[in-house]
Coordinates of N, CA and C in Angstrom, one line a residue:
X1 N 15.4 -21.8 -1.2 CA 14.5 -20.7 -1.8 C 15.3 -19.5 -2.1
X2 N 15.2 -18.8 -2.9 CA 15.9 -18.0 -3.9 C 15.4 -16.2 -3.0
X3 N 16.3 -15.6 -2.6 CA 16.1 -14.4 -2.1 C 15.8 -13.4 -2.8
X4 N 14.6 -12.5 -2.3 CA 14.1 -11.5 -3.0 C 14.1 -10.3 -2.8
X5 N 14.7 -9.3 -3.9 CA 14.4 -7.8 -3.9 C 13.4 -7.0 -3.1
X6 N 13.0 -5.8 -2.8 CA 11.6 -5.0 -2.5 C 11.1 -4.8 -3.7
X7 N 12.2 -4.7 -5.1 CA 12.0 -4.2 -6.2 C 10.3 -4.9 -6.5
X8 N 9.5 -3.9 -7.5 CA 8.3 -4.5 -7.9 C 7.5 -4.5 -6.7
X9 N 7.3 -4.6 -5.1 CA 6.2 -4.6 -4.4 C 5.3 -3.6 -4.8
X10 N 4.0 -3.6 -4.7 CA 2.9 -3.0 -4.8 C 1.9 -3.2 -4.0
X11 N 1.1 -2.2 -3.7 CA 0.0 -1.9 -2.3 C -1.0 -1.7 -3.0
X12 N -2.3 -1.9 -3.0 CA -3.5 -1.7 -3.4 C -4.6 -1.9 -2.4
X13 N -5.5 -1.1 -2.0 CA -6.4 -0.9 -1.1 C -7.6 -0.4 -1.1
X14 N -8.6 -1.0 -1.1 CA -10.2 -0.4 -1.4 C -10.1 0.2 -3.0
X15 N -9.4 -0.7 -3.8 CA -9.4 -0.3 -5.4 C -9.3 0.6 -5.9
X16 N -8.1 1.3 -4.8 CA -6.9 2.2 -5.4 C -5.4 1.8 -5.4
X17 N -4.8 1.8 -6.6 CA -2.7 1.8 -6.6 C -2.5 2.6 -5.4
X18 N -2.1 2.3 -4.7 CA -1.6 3.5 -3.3 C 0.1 3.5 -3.5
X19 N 1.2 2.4 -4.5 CA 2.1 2.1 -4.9 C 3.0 3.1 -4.8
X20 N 2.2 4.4 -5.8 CA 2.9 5.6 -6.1 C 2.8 6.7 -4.8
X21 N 2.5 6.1 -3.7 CA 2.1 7.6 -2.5 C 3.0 6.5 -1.5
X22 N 3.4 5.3 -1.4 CA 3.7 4.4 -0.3 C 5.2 4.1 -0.5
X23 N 5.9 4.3 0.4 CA 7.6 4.2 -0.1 C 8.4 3.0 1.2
X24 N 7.4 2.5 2.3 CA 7.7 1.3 2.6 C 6.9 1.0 3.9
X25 N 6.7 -0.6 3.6 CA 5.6 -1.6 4.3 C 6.1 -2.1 5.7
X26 N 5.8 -2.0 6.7 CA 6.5 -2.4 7.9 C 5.0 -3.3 8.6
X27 N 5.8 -3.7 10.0 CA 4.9 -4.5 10.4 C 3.7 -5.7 10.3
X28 N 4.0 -6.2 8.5 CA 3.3 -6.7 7.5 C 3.1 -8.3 8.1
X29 N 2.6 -8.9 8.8 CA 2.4 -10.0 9.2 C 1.3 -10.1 10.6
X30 N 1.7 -11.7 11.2 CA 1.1 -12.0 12.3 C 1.0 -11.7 13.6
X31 N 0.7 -11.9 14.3 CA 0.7 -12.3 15.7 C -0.2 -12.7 16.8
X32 N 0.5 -13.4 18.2 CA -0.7 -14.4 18.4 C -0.9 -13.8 20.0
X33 N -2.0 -14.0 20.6 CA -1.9 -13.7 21.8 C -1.2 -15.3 22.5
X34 N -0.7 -15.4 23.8 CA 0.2 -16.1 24.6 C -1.1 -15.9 26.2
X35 N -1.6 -17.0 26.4 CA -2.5 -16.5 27.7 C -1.6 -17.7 28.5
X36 N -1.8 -17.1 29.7 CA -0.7 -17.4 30.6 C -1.7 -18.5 31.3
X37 N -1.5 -19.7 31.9 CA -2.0 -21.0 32.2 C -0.7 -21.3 33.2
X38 N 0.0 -20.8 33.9 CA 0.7 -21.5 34.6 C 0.0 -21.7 35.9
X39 N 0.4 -22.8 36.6 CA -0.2 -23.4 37.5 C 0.5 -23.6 39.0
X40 N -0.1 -23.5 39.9 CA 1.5 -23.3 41.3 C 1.9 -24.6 41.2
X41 N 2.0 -25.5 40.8 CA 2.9 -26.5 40.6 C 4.6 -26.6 39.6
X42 N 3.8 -25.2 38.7 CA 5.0 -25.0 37.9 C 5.9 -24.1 37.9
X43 N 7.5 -24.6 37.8 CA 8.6 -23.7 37.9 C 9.1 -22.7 37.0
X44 N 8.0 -22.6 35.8 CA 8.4 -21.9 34.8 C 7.2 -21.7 34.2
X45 N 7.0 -20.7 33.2 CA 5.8 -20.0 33.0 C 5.2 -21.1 31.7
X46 N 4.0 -21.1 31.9 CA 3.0 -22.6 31.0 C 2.8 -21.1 30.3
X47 N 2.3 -21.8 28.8 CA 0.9 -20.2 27.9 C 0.4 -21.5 26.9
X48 N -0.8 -21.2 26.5 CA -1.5 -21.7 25.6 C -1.7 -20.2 24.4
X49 N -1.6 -20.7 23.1 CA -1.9 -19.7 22.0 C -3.6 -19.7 22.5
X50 N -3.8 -18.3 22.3 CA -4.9 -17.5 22.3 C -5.2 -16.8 20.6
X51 N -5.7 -15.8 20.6 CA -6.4 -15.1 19.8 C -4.9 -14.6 18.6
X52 N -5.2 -14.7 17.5 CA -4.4 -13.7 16.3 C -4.7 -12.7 15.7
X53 N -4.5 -11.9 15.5 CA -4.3 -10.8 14.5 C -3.0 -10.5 13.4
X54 N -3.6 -9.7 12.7 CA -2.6 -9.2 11.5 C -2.5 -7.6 11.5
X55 N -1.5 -7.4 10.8 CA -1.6 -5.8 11.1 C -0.2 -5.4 9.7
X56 N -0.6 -4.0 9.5 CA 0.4 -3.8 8.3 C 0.4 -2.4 8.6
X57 N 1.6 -1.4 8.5 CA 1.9 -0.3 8.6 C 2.6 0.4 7.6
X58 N 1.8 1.0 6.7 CA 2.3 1.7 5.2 C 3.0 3.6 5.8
X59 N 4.4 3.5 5.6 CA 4.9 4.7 5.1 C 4.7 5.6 3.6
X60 N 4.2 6.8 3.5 CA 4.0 6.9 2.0 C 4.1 9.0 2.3
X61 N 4.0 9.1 1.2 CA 4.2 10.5 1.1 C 2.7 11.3 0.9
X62 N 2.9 12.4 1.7 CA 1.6 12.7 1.4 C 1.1 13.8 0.1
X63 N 0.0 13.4 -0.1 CA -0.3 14.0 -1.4 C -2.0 14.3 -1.4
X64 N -2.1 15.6 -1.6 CA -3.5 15.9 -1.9 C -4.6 15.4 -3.4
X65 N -4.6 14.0 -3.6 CA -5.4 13.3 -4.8 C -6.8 13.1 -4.0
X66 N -7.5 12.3 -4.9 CA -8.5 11.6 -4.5 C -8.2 10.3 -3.9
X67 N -6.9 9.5 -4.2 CA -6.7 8.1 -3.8 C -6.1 8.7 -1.8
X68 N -5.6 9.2 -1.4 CA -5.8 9.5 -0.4 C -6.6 9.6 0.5
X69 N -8.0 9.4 -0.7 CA -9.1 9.5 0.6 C -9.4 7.7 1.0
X70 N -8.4 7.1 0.7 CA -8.6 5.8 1.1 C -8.0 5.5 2.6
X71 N -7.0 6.7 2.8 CA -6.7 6.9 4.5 C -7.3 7.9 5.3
X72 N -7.9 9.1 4.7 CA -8.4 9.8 5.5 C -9.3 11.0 4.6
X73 N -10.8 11.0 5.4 CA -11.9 11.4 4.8 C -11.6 13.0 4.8
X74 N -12.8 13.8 3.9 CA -12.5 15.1 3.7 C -12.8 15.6 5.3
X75 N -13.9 14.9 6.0 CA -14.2 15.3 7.2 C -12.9 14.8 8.7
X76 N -11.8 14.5 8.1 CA -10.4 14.4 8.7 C -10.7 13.5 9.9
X77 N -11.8 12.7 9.8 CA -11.7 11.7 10.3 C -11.3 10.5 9.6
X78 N -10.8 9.2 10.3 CA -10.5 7.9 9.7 C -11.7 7.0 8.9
X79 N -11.4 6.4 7.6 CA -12.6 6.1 7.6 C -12.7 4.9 8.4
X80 N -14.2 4.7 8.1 CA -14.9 3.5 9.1 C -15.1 2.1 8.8
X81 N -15.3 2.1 7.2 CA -15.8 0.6 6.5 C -14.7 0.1 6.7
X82 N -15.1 -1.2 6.5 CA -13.7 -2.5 6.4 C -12.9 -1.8 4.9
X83 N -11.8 -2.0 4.7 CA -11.1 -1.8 3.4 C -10.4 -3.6 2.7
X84 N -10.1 -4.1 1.9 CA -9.6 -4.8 1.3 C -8.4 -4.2 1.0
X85 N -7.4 -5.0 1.6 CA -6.0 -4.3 1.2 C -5.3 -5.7 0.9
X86 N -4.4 -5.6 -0.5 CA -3.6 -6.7 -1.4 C -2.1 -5.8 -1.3
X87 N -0.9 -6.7 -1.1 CA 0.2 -6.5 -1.0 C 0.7 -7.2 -1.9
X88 N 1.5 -6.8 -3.3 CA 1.9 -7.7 -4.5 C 3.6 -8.0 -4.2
X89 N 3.9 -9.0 -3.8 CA 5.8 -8.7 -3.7 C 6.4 -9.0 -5.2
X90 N 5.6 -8.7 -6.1 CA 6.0 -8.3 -7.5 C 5.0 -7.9 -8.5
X91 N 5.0 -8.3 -9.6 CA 3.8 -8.1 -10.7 C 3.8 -8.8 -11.9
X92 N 4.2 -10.0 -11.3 CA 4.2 -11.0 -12.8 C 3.2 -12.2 -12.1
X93 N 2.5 -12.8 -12.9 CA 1.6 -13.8 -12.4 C 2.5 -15.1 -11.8
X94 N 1.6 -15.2 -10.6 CA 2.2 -16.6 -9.7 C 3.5 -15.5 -8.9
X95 N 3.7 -14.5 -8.8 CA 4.2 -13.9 -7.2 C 3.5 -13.7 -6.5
X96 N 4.4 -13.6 -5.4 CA 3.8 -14.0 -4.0 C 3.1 -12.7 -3.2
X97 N 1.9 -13.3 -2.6 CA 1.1 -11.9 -2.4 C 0.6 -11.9 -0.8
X98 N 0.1 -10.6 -0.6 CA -0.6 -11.3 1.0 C -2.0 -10.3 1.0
X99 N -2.8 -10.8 1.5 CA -4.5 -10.3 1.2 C -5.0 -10.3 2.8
X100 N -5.9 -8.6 3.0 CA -6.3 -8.7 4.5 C -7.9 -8.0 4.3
X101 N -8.6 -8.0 4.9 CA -9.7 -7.4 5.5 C -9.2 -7.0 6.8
X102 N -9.5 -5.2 6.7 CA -9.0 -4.9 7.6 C -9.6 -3.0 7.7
X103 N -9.6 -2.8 9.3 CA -10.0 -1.5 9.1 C -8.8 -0.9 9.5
X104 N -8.9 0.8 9.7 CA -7.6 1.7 9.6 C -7.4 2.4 11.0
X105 N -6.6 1.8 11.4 CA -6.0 2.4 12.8 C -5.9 3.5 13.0
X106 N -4.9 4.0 12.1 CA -4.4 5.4 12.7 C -3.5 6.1 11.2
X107 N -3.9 7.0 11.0 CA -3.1 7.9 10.2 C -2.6 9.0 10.5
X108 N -0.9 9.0 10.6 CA -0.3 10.2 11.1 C 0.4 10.7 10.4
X109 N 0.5 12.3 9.7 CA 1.4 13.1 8.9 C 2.7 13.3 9.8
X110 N 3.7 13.8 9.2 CA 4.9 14.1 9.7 C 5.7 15.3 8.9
X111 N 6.4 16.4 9.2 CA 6.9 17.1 8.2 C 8.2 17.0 9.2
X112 N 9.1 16.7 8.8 CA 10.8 16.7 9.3 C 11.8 18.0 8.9
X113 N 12.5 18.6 9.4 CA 12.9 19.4 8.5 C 14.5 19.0 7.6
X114 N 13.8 19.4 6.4 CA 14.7 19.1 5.0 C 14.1 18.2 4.4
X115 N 12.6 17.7 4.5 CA 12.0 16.0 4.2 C 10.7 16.9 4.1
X116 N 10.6 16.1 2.8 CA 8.9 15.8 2.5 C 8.3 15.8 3.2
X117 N 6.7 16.0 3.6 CA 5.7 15.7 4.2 C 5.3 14.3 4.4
X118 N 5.7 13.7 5.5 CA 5.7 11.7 4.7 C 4.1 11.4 5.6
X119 N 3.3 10.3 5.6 CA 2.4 10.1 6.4 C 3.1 8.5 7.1
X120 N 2.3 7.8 8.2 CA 2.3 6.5 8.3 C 0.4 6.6 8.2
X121 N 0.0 4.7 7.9 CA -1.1 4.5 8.0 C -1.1 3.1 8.3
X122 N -1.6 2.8 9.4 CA -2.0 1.0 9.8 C -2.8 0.6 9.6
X123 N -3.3 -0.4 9.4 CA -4.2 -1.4 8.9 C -4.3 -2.2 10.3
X124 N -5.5 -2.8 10.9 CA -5.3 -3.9 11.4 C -6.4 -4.9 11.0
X125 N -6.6 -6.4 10.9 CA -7.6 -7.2 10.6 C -8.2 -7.6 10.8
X126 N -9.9 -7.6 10.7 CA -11.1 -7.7 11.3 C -12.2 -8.7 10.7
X127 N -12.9 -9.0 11.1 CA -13.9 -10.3 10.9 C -13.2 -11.5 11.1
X128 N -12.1 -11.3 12.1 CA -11.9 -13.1 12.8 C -11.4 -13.3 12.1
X129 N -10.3 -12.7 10.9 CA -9.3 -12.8 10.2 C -8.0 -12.5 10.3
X130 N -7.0 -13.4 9.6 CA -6.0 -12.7 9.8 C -5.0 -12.6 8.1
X131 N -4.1 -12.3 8.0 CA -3.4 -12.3 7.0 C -3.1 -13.3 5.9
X132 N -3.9 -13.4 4.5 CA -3.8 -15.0 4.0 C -2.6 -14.4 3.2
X133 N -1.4 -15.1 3.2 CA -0.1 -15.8 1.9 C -1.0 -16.6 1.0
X134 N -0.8 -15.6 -0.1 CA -0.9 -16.3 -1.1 C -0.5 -15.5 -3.1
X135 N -0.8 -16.0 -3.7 CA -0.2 -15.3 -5.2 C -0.9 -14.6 -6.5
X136 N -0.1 -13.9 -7.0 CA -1.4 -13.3 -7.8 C -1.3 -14.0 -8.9
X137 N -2.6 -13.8 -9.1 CA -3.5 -14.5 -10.6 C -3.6 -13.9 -11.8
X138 N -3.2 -12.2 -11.5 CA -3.3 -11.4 -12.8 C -1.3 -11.3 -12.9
X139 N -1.4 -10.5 -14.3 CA -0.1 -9.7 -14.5 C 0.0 -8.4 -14.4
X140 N 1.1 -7.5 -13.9 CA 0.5 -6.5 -13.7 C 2.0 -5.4 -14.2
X141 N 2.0 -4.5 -12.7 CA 1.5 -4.1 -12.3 C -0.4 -4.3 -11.9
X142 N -1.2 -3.8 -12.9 CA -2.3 -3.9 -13.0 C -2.8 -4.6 -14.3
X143 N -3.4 -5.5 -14.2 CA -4.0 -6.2 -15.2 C -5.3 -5.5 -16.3
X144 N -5.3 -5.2 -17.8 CA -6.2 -4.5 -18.2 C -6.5 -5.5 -19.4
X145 N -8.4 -6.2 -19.0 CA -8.5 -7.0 -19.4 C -9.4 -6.2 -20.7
X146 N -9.2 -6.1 -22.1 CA -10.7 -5.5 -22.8 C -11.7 -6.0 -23.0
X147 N -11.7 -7.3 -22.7 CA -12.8 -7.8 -23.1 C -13.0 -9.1 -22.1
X148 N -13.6 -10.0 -22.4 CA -13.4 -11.3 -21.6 C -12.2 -12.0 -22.4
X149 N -11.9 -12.5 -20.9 CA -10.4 -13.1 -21.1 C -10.3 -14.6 -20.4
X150 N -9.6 -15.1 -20.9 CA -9.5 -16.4 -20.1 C -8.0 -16.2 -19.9
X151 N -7.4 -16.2 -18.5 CA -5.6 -15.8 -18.6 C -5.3 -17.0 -18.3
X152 N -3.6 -16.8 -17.8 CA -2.8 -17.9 -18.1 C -2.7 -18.3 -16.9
X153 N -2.9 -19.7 -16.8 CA -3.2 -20.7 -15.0 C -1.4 -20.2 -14.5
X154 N -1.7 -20.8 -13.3 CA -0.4 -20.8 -12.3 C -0.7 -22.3 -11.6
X155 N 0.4 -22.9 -11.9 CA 0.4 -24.6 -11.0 C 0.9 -24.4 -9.9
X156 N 0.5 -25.1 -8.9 CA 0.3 -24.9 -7.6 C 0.9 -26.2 -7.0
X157 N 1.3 -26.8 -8.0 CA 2.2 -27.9 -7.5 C 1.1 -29.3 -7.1
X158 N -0.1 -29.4 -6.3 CA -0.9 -30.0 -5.6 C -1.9 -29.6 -5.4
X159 N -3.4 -30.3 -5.7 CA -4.6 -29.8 -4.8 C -4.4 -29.6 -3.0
X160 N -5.4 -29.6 -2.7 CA -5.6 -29.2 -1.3 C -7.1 -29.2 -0.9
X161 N -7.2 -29.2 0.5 CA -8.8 -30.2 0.6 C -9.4 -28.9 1.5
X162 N -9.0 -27.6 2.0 CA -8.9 -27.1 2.8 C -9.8 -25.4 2.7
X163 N -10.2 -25.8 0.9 CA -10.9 -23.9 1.2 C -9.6 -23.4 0.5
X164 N -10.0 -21.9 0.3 CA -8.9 -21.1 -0.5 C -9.9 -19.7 -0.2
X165 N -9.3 -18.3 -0.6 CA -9.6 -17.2 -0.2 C -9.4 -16.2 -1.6
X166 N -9.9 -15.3 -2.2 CA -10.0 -14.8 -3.1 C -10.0 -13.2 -2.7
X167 N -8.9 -12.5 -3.2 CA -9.1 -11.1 -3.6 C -8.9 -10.6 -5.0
X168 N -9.9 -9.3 -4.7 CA -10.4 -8.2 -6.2 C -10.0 -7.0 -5.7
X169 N -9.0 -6.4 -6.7 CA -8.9 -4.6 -6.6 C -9.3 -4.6 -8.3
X170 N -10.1 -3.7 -8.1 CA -10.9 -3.4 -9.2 C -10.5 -1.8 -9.4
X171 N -9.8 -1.1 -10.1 CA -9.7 0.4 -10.1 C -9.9 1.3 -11.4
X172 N -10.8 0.1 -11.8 CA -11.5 1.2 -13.2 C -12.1 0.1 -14.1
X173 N -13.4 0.3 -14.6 CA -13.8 -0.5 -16.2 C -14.5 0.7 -16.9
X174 N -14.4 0.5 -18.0 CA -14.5 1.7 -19.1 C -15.9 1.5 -19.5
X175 N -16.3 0.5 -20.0 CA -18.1 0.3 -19.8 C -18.8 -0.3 -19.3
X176 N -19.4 -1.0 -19.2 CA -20.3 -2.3 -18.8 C -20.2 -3.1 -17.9
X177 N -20.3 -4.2 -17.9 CA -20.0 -5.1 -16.4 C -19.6 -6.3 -16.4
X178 N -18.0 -6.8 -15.9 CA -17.8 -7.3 -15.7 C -17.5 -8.9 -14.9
X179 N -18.0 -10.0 -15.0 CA -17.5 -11.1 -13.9 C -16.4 -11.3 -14.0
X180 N -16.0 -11.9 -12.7 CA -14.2 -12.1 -12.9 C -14.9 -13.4 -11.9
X181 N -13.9 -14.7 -12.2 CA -13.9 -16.2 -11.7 C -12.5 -16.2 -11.2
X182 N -12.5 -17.3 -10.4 CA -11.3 -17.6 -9.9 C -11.9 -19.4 -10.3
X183 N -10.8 -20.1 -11.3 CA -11.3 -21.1 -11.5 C -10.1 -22.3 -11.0
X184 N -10.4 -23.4 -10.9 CA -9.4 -24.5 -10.4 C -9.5 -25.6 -11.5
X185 N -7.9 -26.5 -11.4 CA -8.2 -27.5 -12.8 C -7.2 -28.5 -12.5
X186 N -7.8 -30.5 -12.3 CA -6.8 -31.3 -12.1 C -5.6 -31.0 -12.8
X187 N -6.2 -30.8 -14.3 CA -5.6 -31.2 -15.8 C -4.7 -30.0 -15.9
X188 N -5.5 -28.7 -16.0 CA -5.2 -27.5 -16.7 C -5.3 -27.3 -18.2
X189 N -6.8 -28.3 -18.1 CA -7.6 -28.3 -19.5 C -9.0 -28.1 -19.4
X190 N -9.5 -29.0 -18.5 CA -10.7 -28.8 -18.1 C -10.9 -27.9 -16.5
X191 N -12.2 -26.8 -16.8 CA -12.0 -25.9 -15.2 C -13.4 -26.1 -14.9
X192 N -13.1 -25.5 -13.3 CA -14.6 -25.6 -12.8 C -14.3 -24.0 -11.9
X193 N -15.5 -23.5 -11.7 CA -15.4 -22.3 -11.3 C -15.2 -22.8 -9.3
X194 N -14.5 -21.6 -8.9 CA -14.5 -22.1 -7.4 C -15.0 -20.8 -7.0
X195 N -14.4 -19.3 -7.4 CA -15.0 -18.3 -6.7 C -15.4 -17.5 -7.3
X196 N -16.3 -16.6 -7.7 CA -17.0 -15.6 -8.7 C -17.1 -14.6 -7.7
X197 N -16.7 -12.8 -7.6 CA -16.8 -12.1 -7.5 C -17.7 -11.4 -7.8
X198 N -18.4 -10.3 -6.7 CA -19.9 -9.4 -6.8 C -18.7 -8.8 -8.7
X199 N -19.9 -8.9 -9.7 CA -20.0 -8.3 -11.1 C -19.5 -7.1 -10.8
X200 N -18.7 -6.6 -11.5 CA -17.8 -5.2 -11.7 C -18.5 -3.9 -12.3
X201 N -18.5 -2.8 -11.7 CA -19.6 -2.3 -12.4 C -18.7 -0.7 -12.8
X202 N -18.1 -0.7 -11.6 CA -17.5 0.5 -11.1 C -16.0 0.3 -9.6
X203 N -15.6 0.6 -9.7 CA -13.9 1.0 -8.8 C -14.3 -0.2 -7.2
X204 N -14.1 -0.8 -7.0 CA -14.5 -2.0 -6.3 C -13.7 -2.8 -5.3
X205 N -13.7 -3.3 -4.5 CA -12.8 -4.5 -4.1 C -13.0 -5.3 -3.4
X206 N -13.1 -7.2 -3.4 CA -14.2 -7.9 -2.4 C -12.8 -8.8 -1.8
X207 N -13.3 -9.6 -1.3 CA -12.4 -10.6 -0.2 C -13.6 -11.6 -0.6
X208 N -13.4 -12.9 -1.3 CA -14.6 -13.9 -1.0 C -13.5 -15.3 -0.2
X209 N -14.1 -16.3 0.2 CA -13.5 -17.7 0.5 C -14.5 -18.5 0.3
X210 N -13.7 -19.7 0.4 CA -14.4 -21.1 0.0 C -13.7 -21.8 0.7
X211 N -15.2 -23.0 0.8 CA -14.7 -24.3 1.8 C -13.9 -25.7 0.8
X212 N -13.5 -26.3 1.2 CA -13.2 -27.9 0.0 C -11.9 -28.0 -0.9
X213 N -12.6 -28.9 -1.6 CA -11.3 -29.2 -2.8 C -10.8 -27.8 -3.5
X214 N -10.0 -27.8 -3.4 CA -9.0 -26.7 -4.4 C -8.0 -28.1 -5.5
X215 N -8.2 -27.7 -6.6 CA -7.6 -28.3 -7.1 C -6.2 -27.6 -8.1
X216 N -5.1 -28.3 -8.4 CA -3.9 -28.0 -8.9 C -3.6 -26.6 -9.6
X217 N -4.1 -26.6 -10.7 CA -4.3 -25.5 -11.1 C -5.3 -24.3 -10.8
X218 N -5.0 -23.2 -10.9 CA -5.5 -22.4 -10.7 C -5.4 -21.2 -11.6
X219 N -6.4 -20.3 -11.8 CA -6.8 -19.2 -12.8 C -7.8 -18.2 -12.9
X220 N -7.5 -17.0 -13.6 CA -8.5 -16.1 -13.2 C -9.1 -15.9 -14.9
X221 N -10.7 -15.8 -14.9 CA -11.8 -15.4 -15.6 C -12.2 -13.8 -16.0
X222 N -12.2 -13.4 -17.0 CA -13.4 -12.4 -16.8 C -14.6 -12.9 -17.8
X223 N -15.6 -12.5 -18.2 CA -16.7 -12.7 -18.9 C -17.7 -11.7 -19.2
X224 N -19.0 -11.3 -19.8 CA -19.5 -10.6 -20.0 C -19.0 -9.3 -20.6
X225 N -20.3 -8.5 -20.9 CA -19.8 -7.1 -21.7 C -19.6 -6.0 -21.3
X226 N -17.9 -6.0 -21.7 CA -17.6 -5.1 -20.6 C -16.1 -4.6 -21.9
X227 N -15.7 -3.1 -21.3 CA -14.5 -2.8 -22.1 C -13.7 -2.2 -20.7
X228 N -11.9 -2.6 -20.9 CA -10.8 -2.1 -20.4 C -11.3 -2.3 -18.5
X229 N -11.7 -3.4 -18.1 CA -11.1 -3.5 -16.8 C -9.9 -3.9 -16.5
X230 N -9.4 -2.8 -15.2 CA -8.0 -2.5 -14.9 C -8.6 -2.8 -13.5
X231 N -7.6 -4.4 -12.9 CA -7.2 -5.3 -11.5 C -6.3 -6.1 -11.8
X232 N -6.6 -5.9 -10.1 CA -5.6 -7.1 -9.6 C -6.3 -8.2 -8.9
X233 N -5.8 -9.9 -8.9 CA -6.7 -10.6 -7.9 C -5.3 -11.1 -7.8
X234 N -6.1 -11.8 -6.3 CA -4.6 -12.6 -5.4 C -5.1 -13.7 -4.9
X235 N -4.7 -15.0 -4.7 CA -5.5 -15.7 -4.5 C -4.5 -17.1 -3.5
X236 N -5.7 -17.4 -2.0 CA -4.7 -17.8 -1.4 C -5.1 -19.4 -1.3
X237 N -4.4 -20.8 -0.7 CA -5.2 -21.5 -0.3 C -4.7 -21.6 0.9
X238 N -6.0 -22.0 2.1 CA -6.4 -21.7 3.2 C -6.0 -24.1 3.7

């Protein structure tokens, strides 16, 4: 497997680019709890895997915008809702991505002296989830669809019998309302829809999953009347 630059990463969260305020991603993965089961019969410590989590820690610079209020409210508290946060390790369709539901730990400013004002902001993952691997469906940077579009599949090499997971960063449509599909295809001639997204109306971002066949190909939809929706989808199988 062919080693990769940082060049191109991008961060998107509750359907805002956070890209341009975020200058590096740490702690970006797993981990499991280890519950200890050893028994007095044994000379060395027994553990059975317990519970997982995911967790992600964005460095970025701080800036007084509106997309900052995606880490911290005018009332300088943290916010509270779940957020959708997509990690792009590039921006061309079929790179490799990672997708969380997750709420926000902790946000802390920093001023150093001779250095910018930098912040950190953690993410950890919630609803019995943890971090899906998986690739994006649009092109990007950010994908800006005008109209309904049917884009270009990504082969996946193999179906799979197991469910698949779907993310939406939605960060602007110019009028009307959009569907966006996430569709699957033996052929990559004939499709069947697998996941449809709550209709786009306004600045957005959902996490859906599904149970079953995923099949080989895979692709992303939009439809209805709608002008200049600007996203991203990522899409994993489970």
């Amino acid at each position: 497997m062919a080693k990769q630059s940082g060049l191109g990463v991008r961060l998107y969260a509750a359907g805002y680019d956070l890209s341009g305020d975020a200058n590096a991603l740490n702690n970006m993965g797993y981990s499991q709890a280890m519950l200890d089961v050893t028994s007095l019969q044994d000379s060395a410590m027994s553990r059975i895997a317990g519970l997982s989590d995911g967790t992600l820690s964005v460095n970025g610079w701080f800036e007084a915008t509106s997309d900052h209020a995606v880490w911290t409210s005018n009332s300088g508290k943290l916010p509270s809702a779940e957020q959708v946060v997509v990690v792009g390790f590039g921006t061309a369709l079929g790179d490799a991505c990672i997708g969380m539901n997750a709420k926000q730990a902790s946000y802390n400013v920093t001023r150093a002296p001779g250095a910018a004002i930098a912040t950190v902001a953690e993410y950890q993952s919630t609803a019995g989830q943890q971090l899906d691997f998986g690739v994006l469906l649009t092109t990007g940077p950010k994908q800006t669809d005008a109209s309904a579009t049917d884009s270009t599949s990504v082969d996946q090499g193999a179906g799979t019998s197991a469910g698949a997971v779907g993310y939406i960063e939605a960060m602007s449509i110019g009028s009307g309302s959009a569907t966006v599909k996430i569709q699957s295809s033996t052929n990559n001639t004939v499709w069947s829809d697998l996941i449809t997204f709550t209709a786009v109306t306004a600045q957005t971002s959902e996490r859906l999953a599904v149970t079953g066949t995923v099949n080989r190909y895979v692709r992303v939809i939009t439809s209805g009347t709608f002008t200049n929706l600007v996203f991203v989808v990522g899409f994993a199988r489970l």
